[in-house]
Coordinates of C-alpha atoms in Angstrom, one line a residue:
Chain A
M94 CA -2.9 -28.3 42.9
R95 CA -3.3 -29.2 46.5
T96 CA -0.4 -30.7 48.4
I97 CA -0.6 -34.2 49.9
F98 CA -2.1 -34.3 53.3
S99 CA -0.2 -36.0 56.1
F100 CA -1.8 -38.7 58.3
G101 CA -0.9 -36.9 61.5
L102 CA -2.8 -33.8 60.5
L103 CA -5.7 -36.0 59.5
A104 CA -5.9 -37.5 62.9
C105 CA -5.8 -34.1 64.7
A106 CA -8.3 -32.2 62.5
T107 CA -12.0 -32.0 63.2
V108 CA -13.7 -34.8 61.4
A109 CA -17.2 -35.3 60.0
L110 CA -17.9 -39.0 59.8
T111 CA -20.4 -40.0 57.3
P112 CA -20.9 -43.7 57.0
L113 CA -22.6 -44.3 53.7
G114 CA -23.8 -47.6 52.4
C115 CA -21.7 -50.7 52.8
G116 CA -17.9 -51.1 52.4
A117 CA -16.1 -47.8 52.0
T118 CA -16.8 -44.9 54.3
V119 CA -16.4 -41.2 53.7
R120 CA -15.0 -38.5 55.9
Q121 CA -14.9 -34.8 55.1
L122 CA -12.4 -32.6 57.0
A123 CA -13.7 -29.3 58.3
Q124 CA -10.7 -27.1 58.8
Q125 CA -10.8 -24.0 61.0
D126 CA -11.1 -21.9 57.9
D127 CA -14.3 -23.8 56.9
R128 CA -13.3 -24.6 53.3
P129 CA -16.3 -25.5 51.2
R130 CA -17.2 -29.2 51.1
V131 CA -17.6 -31.6 48.2
P132 CA -21.4 -31.9 47.8
D133 CA -22.8 -35.0 49.5
A134 CA -24.1 -36.5 46.2
T135 CA -20.7 -36.2 44.6
A136 CA -19.0 -37.6 47.8
E137 CA -21.3 -40.6 47.6
R138 CA -20.4 -41.2 44.0
L139 CA -16.7 -41.0 44.8
R140 CA -17.3 -43.4 47.7
A141 CA -19.0 -45.8 45.3
C142 CA -16.0 -45.7 42.9
V143 CA -13.6 -46.6 45.7
D144 CA -15.9 -49.2 47.0
E145 CA -16.2 -50.9 43.6
L146 CA -12.7 -50.5 42.3
G147 CA -10.5 -49.8 45.3
G148 CA -10.0 -53.4 46.1
E149 CA -7.6 -53.6 43.1
L150 CA -5.2 -51.3 44.8
R151 CA -2.5 -52.3 47.2
G152 CA -3.0 -51.3 50.8
G153 CA -1.9 -47.8 51.7
Y154 CA -2.7 -44.1 51.3
Y155 CA -3.4 -42.5 48.0
T156 CA -4.0 -38.9 47.3
F157 CA -6.2 -38.0 44.3
D158 CA -5.2 -34.5 43.4
V159 CA -7.9 -33.1 41.3
T160 CA -8.7 -29.7 39.7
V161 CA -12.3 -29.2 38.7
K162 CA -12.6 -26.5 36.1
V163 CA -15.9 -24.7 36.1
D164 CA -17.2 -22.0 33.8
E165 CA -18.8 -18.8 35.0
D166 CA -22.3 -20.3 34.8
G167 CA -21.3 -23.0 37.3
H168 CA -21.0 -25.9 34.8
V169 CA -18.1 -28.3 35.2
A170 CA -16.1 -27.9 32.0
D171 CA -13.2 -30.2 32.7
V172 CA -11.5 -32.3 35.4
E173 CA -7.8 -32.8 35.7
S174 CA -6.3 -35.3 38.1
K175 CA -3.3 -37.2 39.2
G176 CA -2.2 -39.5 42.0
V177 CA -4.2 -42.7 41.8
P178 CA -2.4 -45.5 39.9
H179 CA -5.5 -47.2 38.7
T180 CA -7.0 -46.0 35.4
E181 CA -10.5 -47.2 36.0
L182 CA -10.8 -45.9 39.5
A183 CA -9.4 -42.5 38.4
T184 CA -11.8 -42.5 35.5
C185 CA -14.7 -43.3 37.8
M186 CA -13.8 -40.5 40.1
R187 CA -13.3 -38.0 37.3
I188 CA -16.8 -38.9 36.0
A189 CA -18.3 -38.4 39.4
L190 CA -16.6 -35.0 39.7
R191 CA -17.7 -34.0 36.2
G192 CA -21.3 -34.5 37.3
M193 CA -20.8 -32.3 40.4
T194 CA -23.4 -29.6 41.0
V195 CA -21.2 -26.7 41.9
P196 CA -22.4 -25.2 45.2
E197 CA -23.7 -21.6 44.9
E198 CA -21.3 -20.6 47.7
L199 CA -18.4 -21.3 45.4
L200 CA -19.7 -19.0 42.7
R201 CA -20.4 -16.3 45.4
L202 CA -16.9 -16.8 46.7
R203 CA -15.5 -16.2 43.2
K204 CA -17.4 -12.9 42.8
L205 CA -16.2 -11.9 46.2
R206 CA -12.5 -12.6 45.3
L207 CA -12.8 -10.9 42.0
S208 CA -14.2 -7.7 43.5
E209 CA -11.4 -7.8 46.1
S210 CA -8.8 -7.8 43.4
T211 CA -7.2 -4.4 42.9
A212 CA -5.8 -5.1 39.4
P213 CA -7.5 -3.0 36.7
P214 CA -9.7 -4.8 34.3
A215 CA -7.2 -5.0 31.5
E216 CA -4.6 -6.7 33.7
R217 CA -7.2 -9.1 35.1
G218 CA -7.9 -10.1 31.5
L219 CA -11.6 -9.0 31.6
V220 CA -11.1 -7.5 28.2
G221 CA -9.3 -8.9 25.2
H222 CA -9.3 -12.3 23.9
P223 CA -8.9 -15.1 24.8
A224 CA -7.9 -14.3 28.4
L225 CA -9.4 -16.2 31.3
V226 CA -10.1 -14.8 34.7
V227 CA -9.7 -17.7 37.1
V228 CA -10.3 -18.0 40.8
A229 CA -9.1 -21.2 42.5
I230 CA -10.9 -22.4 45.6
A231 CA -9.7 -25.3 47.6
L232 CA -12.3 -27.7 49.0
A233 CA -12.1 -29.5 52.3
D234 CA -10.3 -32.9 51.8
L235 CA -12.5 -35.9 51.4
I236 CA -11.2 -39.1 52.9
I237 CA -12.6 -42.4 51.7
E238 CA -11.6 -45.4 53.7
A239 CA -11.9 -49.0 52.4
A240 CA -9.5 -50.9 54.4
P241 CA -6.7 -51.6 53.6
I242 CA -6.7 -48.5 51.5
V243 CA -7.4 -44.8 52.2
V244 CA -8.0 -42.4 49.3
V245 CA -7.7 -38.7 50.0
I246 CA -9.4 -36.5 47.5
A247 CA -7.7 -33.1 47.5
A248 CA -9.8 -31.1 45.2
S249 CA -9.7 -27.5 44.1
V250 CA -12.2 -25.8 41.9
E251 CA -11.1 -23.3 39.3
I252 CA -13.9 -21.0 38.3
G253 CA -13.3 -18.8 35.3
K254 CA -14.9 -17.3 32.3
S255 CA -15.3 -19.9 29.6
E256 CA -13.5 -19.0 26.4
I257 CA -16.9 -18.6 24.7
A258 CA -18.2 -16.4 27.5
E259 CA -15.1 -14.2 27.2
A260 CA -15.6 -13.7 23.5
G261 CA -19.3 -13.1 23.8
R262 CA -22.1 -15.5 23.0
K263 CA -21.2 -18.2 20.5
K264 CA -22.4 -17.4 17.0
K265 CA -24.5 -20.1 15.5
D266 CA -26.8 -20.7 12.6
D267 CA -30.6 -20.3 13.0
I268 CA -31.6 -23.5 14.8
C269 CA -34.6 -24.3 12.5
T270 CA -32.7 -23.6 9.3
A271 CA -29.8 -25.7 10.4
H272 CA -32.1 -28.6 11.3
L273 CA -34.0 -28.2 8.0
K274 CA -30.8 -28.6 6.0
D275 CA -29.7 -31.6 8.1
C276 CA -33.2 -33.2 7.8
L277 CA -33.1 -32.8 4.0
M278 CA -29.9 -34.9 4.1
S279 CA -31.6 -37.7 6.0
D280 CA -34.2 -40.4 5.2
L281 CA -36.9 -38.0 6.4
A282 CA -36.5 -36.0 3.2
G283 CA -38.6 -38.4 1.3
K284 CA -41.4 -38.6 3.9
R285 CA -44.7 -36.9 3.6
G286 CA -45.5 -33.9 5.6
E287 CA -48.8 -32.3 6.4
H288 CA -50.0 -32.7 2.8
W289 CA -49.4 -35.0 0.0
R290 CA -47.2 -32.4 -1.7
A291 CA -45.3 -31.4 1.4
T292 CA -42.1 -32.9 2.8
L293 CA -41.9 -33.9 6.5
C294 CA -38.8 -31.9 6.9
Y295 CA -40.6 -28.7 5.8
A296 CA -43.5 -29.5 8.2
C297 CA -41.0 -29.9 11.0
H298 CA -39.3 -26.7 10.1
K299 CA -42.7 -24.8 10.2
Q300 CA -43.3 -26.3 13.6
C301 CA -39.8 -25.3 14.7
R302 CA -40.2 -21.6 13.7
P303 CA -42.5 -20.3 16.4
N304 CA -40.6 -21.5 19.4
K305 CA -37.2 -22.0 17.8
E306 CA -37.2 -25.6 18.9
W307 CA -36.9 -28.5 16.5
P308 CA -39.7 -30.9 17.6
K309 CA -38.4 -33.6 19.9
K310 CA -41.6 -35.6 20.1
P311 CA -43.7 -36.7 17.1
I312 CA -45.9 -33.9 15.8
P313 CA -49.6 -34.4 15.0
L314 CA -50.2 -34.1 11.2
G315 CA -53.7 -34.9 10.4
D316 CA -54.7 -38.0 12.3
E317 CA -51.2 -39.2 12.7
L318 CA -48.2 -38.5 14.9
V319 CA -45.0 -38.2 12.9
S320 CA -41.5 -38.0 14.2
C321 CA -39.1 -35.2 13.2
Q322 CA -36.1 -37.1 14.5
Y323 CA -33.6 -37.8 11.7
Chain B
M47 CA -51.3 -41.4 -2.0
T48 CA -51.9 -44.9 -1.1
T49 CA -48.5 -46.2 -0.1
K50 CA -48.3 -46.9 3.6
D51 CA -44.9 -45.4 4.1
E52 CA -46.3 -42.0 2.9
T53 CA -43.8 -41.3 0.2
I54 CA -44.5 -38.6 -2.2
D55 CA -45.8 -39.3 -5.7
A56 CA -43.8 -38.5 -8.7
F57 CA -45.4 -35.2 -9.9
G58 CA -46.1 -33.9 -6.4
G59 CA -42.6 -35.1 -5.4
E60 CA -40.9 -33.0 -8.0
F61 CA -42.8 -29.9 -6.9
T62 CA -42.2 -30.7 -3.2
T63 CA -38.4 -31.1 -3.8
A64 CA -38.1 -28.0 -5.9
N65 CA -40.2 -25.9 -3.5
V66 CA -38.3 -26.9 -0.4
M67 CA -34.9 -26.6 -2.0
L68 CA -35.8 -23.1 -3.3
F69 CA -37.0 -22.2 0.1
V70 CA -33.7 -23.3 1.7
K71 CA -31.9 -21.2 -0.9
S72 CA -34.2 -18.3 -0.1
L73 CA -33.3 -18.5 3.6
E74 CA -29.7 -17.4 2.8
R75 CA -29.0 -14.1 4.4
T76 CA -27.9 -12.5 1.2
R77 CA -31.0 -13.5 -0.8
T78 CA -33.5 -10.7 -0.7
F79 CA -37.2 -11.1 -0.4
A80 CA -37.8 -9.8 -3.9
E81 CA -35.4 -12.3 -5.3
A82 CA -37.0 -15.1 -3.4
V83 CA -40.5 -14.2 -4.5
E84 CA -39.3 -14.0 -8.2
D85 CA -37.9 -17.5 -7.9
H86 CA -41.0 -18.9 -6.3
R87 CA -43.3 -17.3 -8.9
R88 CA -41.2 -18.9 -11.7
L89 CA -41.6 -22.2 -10.0
E90 CA -45.4 -21.6 -9.6
A91 CA -45.7 -20.8 -13.3
E92 CA -43.8 -23.9 -14.3
F93 CA -45.9 -26.3 -12.3
V94 CA -49.2 -24.6 -13.0
A95 CA -48.4 -25.0 -16.7
R96 CA -47.5 -28.7 -16.1
A97 CA -50.7 -29.3 -14.1
G98 CA -52.7 -28.3 -17.2
D99 CA -56.4 -29.2 -16.6
N100 CA -55.8 -30.7 -13.1
E101 CA -57.6 -28.1 -11.1
L102 CA -56.7 -29.6 -7.8
A103 CA -53.0 -29.6 -8.6
V104 CA -53.2 -26.0 -9.9
L105 CA -54.9 -24.8 -6.8
D106 CA -52.6 -26.7 -4.5
T107 CA -49.6 -25.3 -6.3
R108 CA -50.9 -21.7 -5.9
Q109 CA -51.7 -22.4 -2.2
R110 CA -48.3 -23.8 -1.5
I111 CA -46.5 -20.9 -3.1
A112 CA -48.7 -18.4 -1.3
E113 CA -47.9 -20.0 2.0
T114 CA -44.2 -20.1 1.2
I115 CA -44.1 -16.4 0.2
L116 CA -45.9 -15.5 3.5
S117 CA -43.3 -17.5 5.4
L118 CA -40.5 -15.7 3.5
A119 CA -42.1 -12.3 4.1
H120 CA -42.0 -13.1 7.8
E121 CA -38.4 -14.5 7.7
K122 CA -37.0 -11.7 5.6
R123 CA -38.8 -9.0 7.6
A124 CA -40.5 -7.6 4.5
P125 CA -42.5 -4.3 5.0
F126 CA -45.7 -4.8 6.9
D127 CA -48.0 -4.1 4.0
V128 CA -46.2 -6.8 2.0
C129 CA -46.7 -9.4 4.8
R130 CA -50.3 -8.4 5.0
E131 CA -50.8 -8.8 1.3
A132 CA -49.1 -12.2 1.4
W133 CA -51.5 -13.2 4.2
N134 CA -54.6 -11.9 2.4
E135 CA -53.6 -13.9 -0.7
A136 CA -53.1 -17.0 1.4
V137 CA -56.6 -16.5 2.9
R138 CA -58.1 -15.9 -0.5
L139 CA -56.7 -19.1 -1.9
G140 CA -57.6 -21.1 1.1
F141 CA -55.4 -23.3 3.2
T142 CA -54.5 -27.0 2.5
G143 CA -55.3 -27.9 6.1
P144 CA -55.5 -26.7 9.7
F145 CA -51.8 -27.0 10.3
E146 CA -51.1 -24.8 7.3
R147 CA -53.8 -22.4 8.4
D148 CA -52.4 -22.1 12.0
T149 CA -48.8 -21.8 10.8
S150 CA -49.7 -19.1 8.3
A151 CA -51.7 -17.2 10.9
W152 CA -48.7 -17.4 13.3
F153 CA -46.4 -15.9 10.6
Y154 CA -48.8 -13.1 9.9
A155 CA -49.5 -12.3 13.6
D156 CA -45.7 -12.3 14.2
C157 CA -45.3 -9.8 11.4
C158 CA -48.0 -7.7 13.3
L159 CA -45.9 -8.0 16.5
Y160 CA -42.7 -6.9 14.7
D161 CA -44.4 -3.9 13.2
E162 CA -46.5 -3.2 16.4
K163 CA -49.8 -3.7 14.6
T164 CA -51.0 -5.3 17.8
E165 CA -54.8 -5.2 17.2
E166 CA -54.5 -6.7 13.7
G167 CA -52.4 -9.6 15.1
L168 CA -54.9 -10.3 17.9
A169 CA -57.8 -10.0 15.5
V170 CA -56.4 -13.0 13.6
L171 CA -55.3 -15.1 16.5
E172 CA -58.3 -14.8 18.9
P173 CA -60.9 -16.5 16.7
L174 CA -58.4 -19.2 15.8
I175 CA -57.6 -19.9 19.4
A176 CA -61.3 -20.0 20.3
E177 CA -61.9 -22.5 17.5
L178 CA -58.9 -24.7 18.6
E179 CA -60.1 -24.6 22.2
R180 CA -63.5 -25.8 21.1
G181 CA -61.8 -28.6 19.0
F182 CA -59.8 -29.6 22.1
E183 CA -62.9 -29.9 24.2
E184 CA -64.7 -31.9 21.6
A185 CA -61.8 -34.2 21.1
K186 CA -61.4 -34.7 24.8
A187 CA -65.1 -35.4 25.2
A188 CA -65.0 -38.0 22.4
Q189 CA -61.8 -39.5 23.9
K190 CA -59.8 -38.8 20.8
S191 CA -56.3 -37.5 20.6
T192 CA -55.9 -33.8 21.7
A193 CA -52.2 -33.6 20.7
F194 CA -52.9 -31.5 17.6
Y195 CA -54.9 -28.9 19.5
E196 CA -52.4 -28.8 22.3
Q197 CA -49.6 -28.2 19.9
E198 CA -51.4 -25.5 18.0
L199 CA -52.8 -23.8 21.1
E200 CA -49.4 -23.5 22.7
K201 CA -47.7 -21.8 19.8
L202 CA -50.7 -19.4 19.2
R203 CA -51.2 -18.6 22.8
D204 CA -47.6 -17.7 23.3
L205 CA -47.8 -15.2 20.5
Q206 CA -51.1 -13.9 21.8
G207 CA -49.3 -13.3 25.1
A208 CA -46.6 -11.3 23.4
L209 CA -49.1 -9.2 21.5
L210 CA -51.1 -8.5 24.7
A211 CA -47.8 -7.6 26.5
Q212 CA -47.0 -5.2 23.6
Q213 CA -50.4 -3.7 24.0
R214 CA -49.6 -3.0 27.7
G215 CA -46.3 -1.4 26.6
E216 CA -44.1 -4.3 27.8
P217 CA -41.3 -5.6 25.6
S218 CA -41.1 -9.2 24.7
P219 CA -37.9 -10.9 25.8
E220 CA -37.9 -13.1 22.7
R221 CA -38.8 -10.8 19.9
S222 CA -37.5 -7.5 18.5
T223 CA -39.5 -4.8 16.6
R224 CA -38.7 -3.0 13.4
R225 CA -38.3 0.2 15.4
I226 CA -35.6 -1.3 17.5
D227 CA -33.8 -3.0 14.6
E228 CA -33.8 0.1 12.5
A229 CA -32.3 2.1 15.4
N230 CA -29.5 -0.5 15.6
P231 CA -28.6 -1.4 12.0
P232 CA -25.7 -3.8 11.4
T233 CA -22.3 -2.2 11.3
P234 CA -19.9 -2.9 8.4
E235 CA -17.9 -5.0 10.8
E236 CA -21.0 -7.0 11.7
E237 CA -21.8 -7.5 8.0
R238 CA -18.2 -8.8 7.4
S239 CA -18.5 -11.1 10.3
D240 CA -21.9 -12.4 9.1
A241 CA -20.6 -12.9 5.5
L242 CA -17.6 -14.9 6.8
W243 CA -19.8 -17.0 9.1
D244 CA -22.1 -17.8 6.2
E245 CA -19.2 -19.0 4.1
F246 CA -17.9 -21.1 7.0
S247 CA -21.3 -22.6 7.5
E248 CA -21.5 -23.6 3.9
A249 CA -18.1 -25.2 4.2
C250 CA -19.2 -27.2 7.2
L251 CA -22.3 -28.3 5.4
A252 CA -20.2 -29.4 2.4
V253 CA -18.2 -31.7 4.7
Y254 CA -21.4 -33.0 6.3
K255 CA -22.9 -33.9 2.9
T256 CA -19.9 -36.2 2.1
F257 CA -21.0 -38.7 4.8
A258 CA -24.4 -37.9 6.1
R259 CA -26.4 -40.0 3.7
T260 CA -24.1 -42.9 3.0
R261 CA -22.2 -43.0 6.4
E262 CA -19.5 -44.7 4.4
R263 CA -16.6 -42.3 4.7
S264 CA -13.9 -42.9 7.3
F265 CA -14.1 -40.7 10.4
T266 CA -10.4 -39.9 10.0
D267 CA -11.0 -38.4 6.6
V268 CA -14.1 -36.6 7.7
A269 CA -12.2 -35.2 10.8
A270 CA -9.4 -34.1 8.5
D271 CA -11.8 -32.2 6.3
Y272 CA -13.4 -30.5 9.3
K273 CA -9.9 -29.6 10.7
R274 CA -8.9 -28.1 7.3
V275 CA -12.1 -25.9 7.3
E276 CA -11.3 -24.9 10.9
A277 CA -7.8 -23.9 10.1
E278 CA -8.8 -21.9 7.1
F279 CA -11.6 -20.0 8.8
T280 CA -9.8 -19.4 12.1
A281 CA -6.9 -17.9 10.1
R282 CA -9.3 -15.7 8.1
A283 CA -11.3 -14.7 11.1
G284 CA -8.1 -13.9 13.0
E285 CA -6.8 -11.6 10.3
D286 CA -9.6 -9.1 10.5
E287 CA -10.3 -7.2 13.8
A288 CA -14.0 -7.3 13.0
T289 CA -14.1 -11.0 12.8
Q290 CA -11.7 -12.1 15.6
D291 CA -14.6 -12.9 17.9
L292 CA -15.6 -15.6 15.3
V293 CA -12.5 -17.6 16.1
L294 CA -14.0 -19.3 19.1
S295 CA -17.4 -19.7 17.4
V296 CA -15.6 -21.5 14.5
K297 CA -13.8 -23.8 16.9
G298 CA -17.1 -24.4 18.8
R299 CA -19.0 -25.3 15.6
I300 CA -16.2 -27.6 14.4
A301 CA -16.2 -29.3 17.8
D302 CA -20.0 -29.8 17.6
D303 CA -19.7 -31.2 14.0
L304 CA -16.9 -33.6 15.0
L305 CA -18.9 -35.0 17.8
R306 CA -21.9 -35.4 15.5
A307 CA -19.6 -37.1 12.9
A308 CA -18.1 -39.4 15.5
T309 CA -21.5 -40.5 16.7
M310 CA -23.1 -40.9 13.3
L311 CA -20.1 -42.9 12.0
E312 CA -20.2 -45.0 15.2
Q313 CA -16.7 -44.4 16.4
P314 CA -15.2 -46.2 19.4
F315 CA -16.0 -44.7 22.8
E316 CA -12.6 -43.0 23.2
V317 CA -13.1 -41.1 20.0
C318 CA -16.6 -40.0 21.0
R319 CA -15.4 -39.0 24.5
E320 CA -12.5 -36.9 23.1
A321 CA -14.9 -35.1 20.8
W322 CA -17.4 -34.6 23.7
N323 CA -14.6 -33.3 26.0
E324 CA -13.7 -30.7 23.4
V325 CA -17.3 -29.6 23.0
V326 CA -17.5 -29.2 26.8
R327 CA -14.3 -27.3 27.0
L328 CA -15.5 -24.8 24.5
G329 CA -18.7 -24.3 26.3
F330 CA -22.4 -24.1 25.3
S331 CA -24.4 -21.1 24.4
D332 CA -27.5 -22.3 26.1
L333 CA -29.2 -25.3 27.7
W334 CA -30.8 -26.2 24.3
E335 CA -27.4 -26.6 22.7
Q336 CA -26.1 -28.5 25.7
C337 CA -29.0 -31.0 25.6
W338 CA -28.6 -31.4 21.8
M339 CA -24.9 -32.2 22.0
A340 CA -25.2 -34.3 25.2
E341 CA -27.9 -36.5 23.7
R342 CA -25.6 -37.5 20.9
Y343 CA -22.7 -38.3 23.3
V344 CA -24.9 -40.2 25.7
R345 CA -26.4 -42.4 22.9
A346 CA -22.8 -43.1 21.9
C347 CA -22.1 -44.2 25.5
L348 CA -25.0 -46.6 25.3
R349 CA -23.9 -48.0 22.0
T350 CA -20.3 -48.5 23.1
H351 CA -21.3 -50.1 26.4
K352 CA -20.2 -47.3 28.7
P353 CA -23.3 -46.6 30.6
E354 CA -21.6 -45.0 33.6
E355 CA -20.1 -42.4 31.4
G356 CA -23.4 -41.6 29.9
L357 CA -25.1 -41.4 33.2
A358 CA -22.4 -39.0 34.5
V359 CA -23.5 -36.5 31.8
L360 CA -27.2 -37.2 31.8
E361 CA -28.1 -37.0 35.5
P362 CA -27.0 -33.4 36.1
L363 CA -28.8 -32.4 32.9
I364 CA -32.0 -34.1 33.9
A365 CA -31.9 -32.2 37.2
E366 CA -31.3 -28.9 35.4
L367 CA -34.2 -29.6 33.1
E368 CA -36.5 -30.4 36.0
R369 CA -35.5 -27.1 37.7
G370 CA -36.0 -25.3 34.4
L371 CA -39.5 -26.7 33.9
E372 CA -40.5 -25.9 37.4
A373 CA -39.3 -22.3 37.0
E374 CA -41.0 -21.9 33.7
L375 CA -44.3 -23.3 34.9
A376 CA -44.1 -21.0 37.9
R377 CA -43.5 -18.0 35.7
R378 CA -46.4 -18.8 33.5
S379 CA -48.6 -19.4 36.5
E380 CA -47.7 -16.0 38.0
A381 CA -48.6 -14.3 34.7
R382 CA -52.0 -16.0 34.6
A383 CA -52.6 -15.0 38.2
K384 CA -52.2 -11.4 37.2
G385 CA -54.7 -12.0 34.4
E386 CA -52.1 -12.0 31.7
V387 CA -51.6 -14.5 28.9
P388 CA -48.0 -15.7 29.4
M389 CA -45.6 -15.3 26.4
Q390 CA -42.5 -17.4 25.6
A391 CA -39.4 -16.4 27.5
G392 CA -36.7 -19.0 26.9
L393 CA -37.4 -22.7 26.5
T394 CA -41.1 -23.8 26.4
P395 CA -42.7 -26.3 28.8
T396 CA -43.2 -28.5 25.8
Y397 CA -39.5 -28.5 25.1
Y398 CA -38.6 -29.2 28.8
R399 CA -41.1 -32.1 29.0
D400 CA -40.2 -33.6 25.7
M401 CA -36.5 -33.4 26.5
L402 CA -37.0 -34.8 30.0
S403 CA -39.1 -37.7 28.6
S404 CA -36.3 -38.5 26.1
F405 CA -33.6 -38.3 28.7
V406 CA -35.4 -40.3 31.3
E407 CA -35.9 -43.1 28.8
L408 CA -32.3 -42.9 28.0
R409 CA -31.3 -42.9 31.6
D410 CA -33.4 -46.0 32.2
R411 CA -31.6 -47.8 29.3
L412 CA -28.2 -46.7 30.7
E413 CA -29.1 -47.9 34.2
A414 CA -30.3 -51.2 32.8
A415 CA -27.1 -51.6 30.8
A416 CA -25.0 -50.7 33.9
A417 CA -26.9 -53.2 36.0
G418 CA -26.4 -55.8 33.3
K419 CA -22.7 -55.2 33.4
G420 CA -22.5 -55.5 37.1

């Protein structure tokens, strides 16, 4: 987890000022080492959280220490946080971070750091189960000001193999068969399919088989459109 | 069949129920094609006898069974001559409608692809595609719905694309061949793993059946059942080196089923969110699964008046689907530019569009709910 940032250092560091919308404003610090930034879309969502809910905090500085856990494919798997004594605000900010599109540069950085590692594969946990290989990357601090409060978002991104990726692709039932069984447990089981002696579930299953996709939209059977949603 | 809600009549209903339940049983991995055919022939004999002088019912019964046997020959990867024979019988008896005809043709042509009988597969598909294209143009000209033709053309053209690619010596990313499968037969370890997974799946289905129809069981009891199944099968999977990789798959499946149970049994938001968080933690195999699970959770967010939570999940997914659709359309366009018929590689444009349509509608409802709250 990142340590708390002092106000003195904030004042001296290079600042990117990004006034967005009304109320709260956002600043991102660009340190000399050019840490990756929180994406603008996420920064805006975080700003909106503070704008909406920050008024319920007492004046002062708050640091939102957050770790965003990302799987190898760049999807946010989890967000852990501490530091803001307001449940709804913390929830709002976690939701915003959960929706973050992880910048490509972070995934590239991870690959770079893994290749720089001198530990053999076994020690790095690239074999065996259920080890995780994790690279932690600190992001540039995001400062959201909504006088009389200042919220500093000190985020790091941990990118690792998901447990499933580590163990290989998740085993699962044939999609169409699984849906057929579920469909037959639903009200659709008694509905007519493409023929007077055919069940709709069976028709949907036949439509599923070629593309391995249970039909989302109604399927045309004869002159009608019939839904496969159960 | 005059009832407006399209329910199946008594005699036809009995056959329909028996046919589909037998089909589901036949899909079990351990059920051989020969056993499945024997079962269906017994069913055929029973209902032909019961139909007596009703020639329509007799013919329909034989057609249905023939179509099912062809479907099973495809599913079970029966020898090519068996698949061909099943197709010939279906053609001889005739099809109950254009949907059945197209679906059966698809199964047979896919048998051809699997056994690299490329010309035979193309010979079946090409005239059908031409007929559907004519039907499409006629319907369009008459300002009638073209949905049926579009649906059928997409699935048949994708397979045609795969056959043409095979003709050019290019492998299909979505489909194997008998040659490849026979060169890589399942190991004893893989067989053990498959057997354990089948047992686990049945156990999950048994729990699902206890609440799916009535929705009257308590979530606490359902969750306890799922957790017991999880504990049993993670322990068993962990004991055998061949099945250790199943441990996480078991956890993933239980997490999926718990989320489904929580949403179907209309649990409070916190319960649904906890279930969703666990699904996310364990990861998704692919975008299809992610969308399937996310939709359940997002609908629960709408139901429990937590629109922001739903939007947080939905918006990145919509963006990903839009990117995926764009990439897929570009890939198909490139193939056409080279004079090729594109084949399926991953999710289809239909899937992307249908999913986007569903998610955009959901997003609109969530945004309206959020605005209403504010």
